[in-house]
mmCIF file of C-alpha atoms in Angstrom:
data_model
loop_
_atom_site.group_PDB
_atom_site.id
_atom_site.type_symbol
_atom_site.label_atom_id
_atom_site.label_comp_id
_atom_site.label_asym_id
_atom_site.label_seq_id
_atom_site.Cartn_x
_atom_site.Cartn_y
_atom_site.Cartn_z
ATOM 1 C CA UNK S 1 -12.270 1.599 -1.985
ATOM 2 C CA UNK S 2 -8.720 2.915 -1.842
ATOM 3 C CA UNK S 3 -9.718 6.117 -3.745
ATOM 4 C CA UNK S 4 -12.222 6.641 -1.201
ATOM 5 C CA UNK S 5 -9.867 5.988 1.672
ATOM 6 C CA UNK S 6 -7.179 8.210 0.477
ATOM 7 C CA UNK S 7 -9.661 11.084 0.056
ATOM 8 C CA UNK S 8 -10.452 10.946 3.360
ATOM 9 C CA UNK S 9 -6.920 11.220 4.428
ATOM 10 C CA UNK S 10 -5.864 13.949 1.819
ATOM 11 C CA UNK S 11 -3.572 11.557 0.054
ATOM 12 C CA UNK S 12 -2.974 9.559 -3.096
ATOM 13 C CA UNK S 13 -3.062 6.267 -4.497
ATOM 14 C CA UNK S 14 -0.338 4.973 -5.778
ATOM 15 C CA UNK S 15 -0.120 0.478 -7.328
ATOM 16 C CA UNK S 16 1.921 -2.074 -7.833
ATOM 17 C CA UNK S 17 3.406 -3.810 -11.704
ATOM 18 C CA UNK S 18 0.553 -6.526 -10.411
ATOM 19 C CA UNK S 19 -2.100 -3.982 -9.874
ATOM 20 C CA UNK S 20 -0.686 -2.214 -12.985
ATOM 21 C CA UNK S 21 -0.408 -5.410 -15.083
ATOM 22 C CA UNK S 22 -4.218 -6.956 -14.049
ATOM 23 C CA UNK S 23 -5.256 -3.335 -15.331
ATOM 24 C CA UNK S 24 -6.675 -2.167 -11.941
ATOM 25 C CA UNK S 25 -4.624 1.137 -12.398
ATOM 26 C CA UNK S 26 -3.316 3.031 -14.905
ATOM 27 C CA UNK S 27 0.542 2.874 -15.678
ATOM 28 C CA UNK S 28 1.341 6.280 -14.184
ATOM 29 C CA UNK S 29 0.708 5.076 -10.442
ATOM 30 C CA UNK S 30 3.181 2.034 -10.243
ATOM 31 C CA UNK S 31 5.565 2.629 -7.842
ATOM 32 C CA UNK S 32 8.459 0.791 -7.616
ATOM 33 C CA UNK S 33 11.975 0.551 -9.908
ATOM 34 C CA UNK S 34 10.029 0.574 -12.749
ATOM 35 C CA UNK S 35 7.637 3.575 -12.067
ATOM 36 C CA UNK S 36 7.341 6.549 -9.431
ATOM 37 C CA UNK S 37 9.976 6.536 -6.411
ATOM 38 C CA UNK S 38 7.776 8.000 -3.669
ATOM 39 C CA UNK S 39 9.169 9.272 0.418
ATOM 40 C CA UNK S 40 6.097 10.447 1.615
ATOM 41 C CA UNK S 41 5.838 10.898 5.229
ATOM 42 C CA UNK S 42 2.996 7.929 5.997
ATOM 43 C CA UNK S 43 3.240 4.963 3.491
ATOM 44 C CA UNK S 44 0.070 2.653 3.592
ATOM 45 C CA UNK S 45 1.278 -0.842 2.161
ATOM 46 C CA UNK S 46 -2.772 -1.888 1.155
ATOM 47 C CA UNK S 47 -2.270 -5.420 -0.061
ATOM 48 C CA UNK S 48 1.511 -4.800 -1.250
ATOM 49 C CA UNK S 49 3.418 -7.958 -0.995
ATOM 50 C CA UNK S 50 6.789 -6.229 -0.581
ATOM 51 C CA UNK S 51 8.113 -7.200 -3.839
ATOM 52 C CA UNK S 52 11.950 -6.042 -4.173
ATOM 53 C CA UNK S 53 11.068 -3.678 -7.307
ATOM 54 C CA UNK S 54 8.365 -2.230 -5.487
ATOM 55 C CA UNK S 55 10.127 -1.664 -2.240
ATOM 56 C CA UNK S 56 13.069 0.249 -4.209
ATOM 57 C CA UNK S 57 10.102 2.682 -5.028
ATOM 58 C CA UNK S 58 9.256 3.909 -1.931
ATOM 59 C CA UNK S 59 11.542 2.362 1.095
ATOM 60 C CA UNK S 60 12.509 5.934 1.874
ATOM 61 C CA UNK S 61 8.926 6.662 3.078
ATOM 62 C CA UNK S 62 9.271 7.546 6.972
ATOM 63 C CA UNK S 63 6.380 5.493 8.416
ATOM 64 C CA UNK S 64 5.379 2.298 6.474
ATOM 65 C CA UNK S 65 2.148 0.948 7.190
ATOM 66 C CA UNK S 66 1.838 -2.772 5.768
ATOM 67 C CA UNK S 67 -1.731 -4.282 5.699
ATOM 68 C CA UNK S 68 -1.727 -8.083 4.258
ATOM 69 C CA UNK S 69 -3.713 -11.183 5.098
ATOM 70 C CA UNK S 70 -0.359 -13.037 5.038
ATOM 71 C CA UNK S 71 1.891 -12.573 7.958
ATOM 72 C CA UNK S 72 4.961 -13.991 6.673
ATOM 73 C CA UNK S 73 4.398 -10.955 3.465
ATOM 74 C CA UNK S 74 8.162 -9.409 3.088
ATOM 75 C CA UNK S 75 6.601 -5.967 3.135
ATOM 76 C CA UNK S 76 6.302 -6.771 7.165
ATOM 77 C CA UNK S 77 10.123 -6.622 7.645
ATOM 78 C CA UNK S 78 10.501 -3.533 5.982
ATOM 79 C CA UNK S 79 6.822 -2.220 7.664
ATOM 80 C CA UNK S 80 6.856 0.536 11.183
ATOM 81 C CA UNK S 81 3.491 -0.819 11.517
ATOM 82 C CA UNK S 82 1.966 -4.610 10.483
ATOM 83 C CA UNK S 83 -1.877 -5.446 10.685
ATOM 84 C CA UNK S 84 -2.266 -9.023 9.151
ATOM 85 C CA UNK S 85 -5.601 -8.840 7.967
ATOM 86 C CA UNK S 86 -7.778 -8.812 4.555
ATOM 87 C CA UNK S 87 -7.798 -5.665 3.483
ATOM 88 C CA UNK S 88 -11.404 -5.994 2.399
ATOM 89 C CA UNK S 89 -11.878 -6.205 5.603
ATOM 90 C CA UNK S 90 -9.620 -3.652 7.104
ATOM 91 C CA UNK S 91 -9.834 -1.059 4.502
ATOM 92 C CA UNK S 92 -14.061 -0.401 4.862
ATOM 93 C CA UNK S 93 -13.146 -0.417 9.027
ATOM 94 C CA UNK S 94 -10.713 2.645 8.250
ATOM 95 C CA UNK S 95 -12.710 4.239 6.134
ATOM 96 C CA UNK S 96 -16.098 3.832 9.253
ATOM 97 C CA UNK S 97 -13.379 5.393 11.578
ATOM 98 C CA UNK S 98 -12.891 8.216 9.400
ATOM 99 C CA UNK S 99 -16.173 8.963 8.753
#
């Protein structure tokens, strides 16, 4: 689902250690202190609790877009742009609109 999304938008995926850890992703896509430090110009947070190792990997992004289910997630103080929602939910609705 996020694969599909980020085609549409011309950009890449990158994870979590939890996403990394549950072996959703591989290893070389963790962001954070312990992986890739990322600044890309849009950041979508898809899920990302805002962690403190993760935020060290890409807090120099220039927009941060945080999409969680749970508003009081730290990645919304950190966020440009908070949608409290499941992203089961909100992810397939992006992808529609891009369609």
């Amino acid at each position: 689902m996020l694969y599909n999304l980020a085609d549409k938008m011309g950009a890449a995926v990158g994870a979590s250690r939890a996403a990394v850890d549950a072996g959703y992703v591989p290893s070389d896509l963790q962001v954070g202190q312990t992986g890739k430090m990322v600044a890309p110009d849009l950041y979508i947070a898809v899920g990302i609790s805002g962690a403190i190792q993760h935020l060290a990997g890409m807090k120099d992004s220039k927009t941060i877009v945080a999409i969680n289910k749970d508003p009081e997630a730290p990645i919304f103080q950190v966020s440009d742009y908070g949608l409290v929602d499941d992203l089961f939910k909100a992810v397939p609705e992006m992808i529609s609109t891009l369609d």
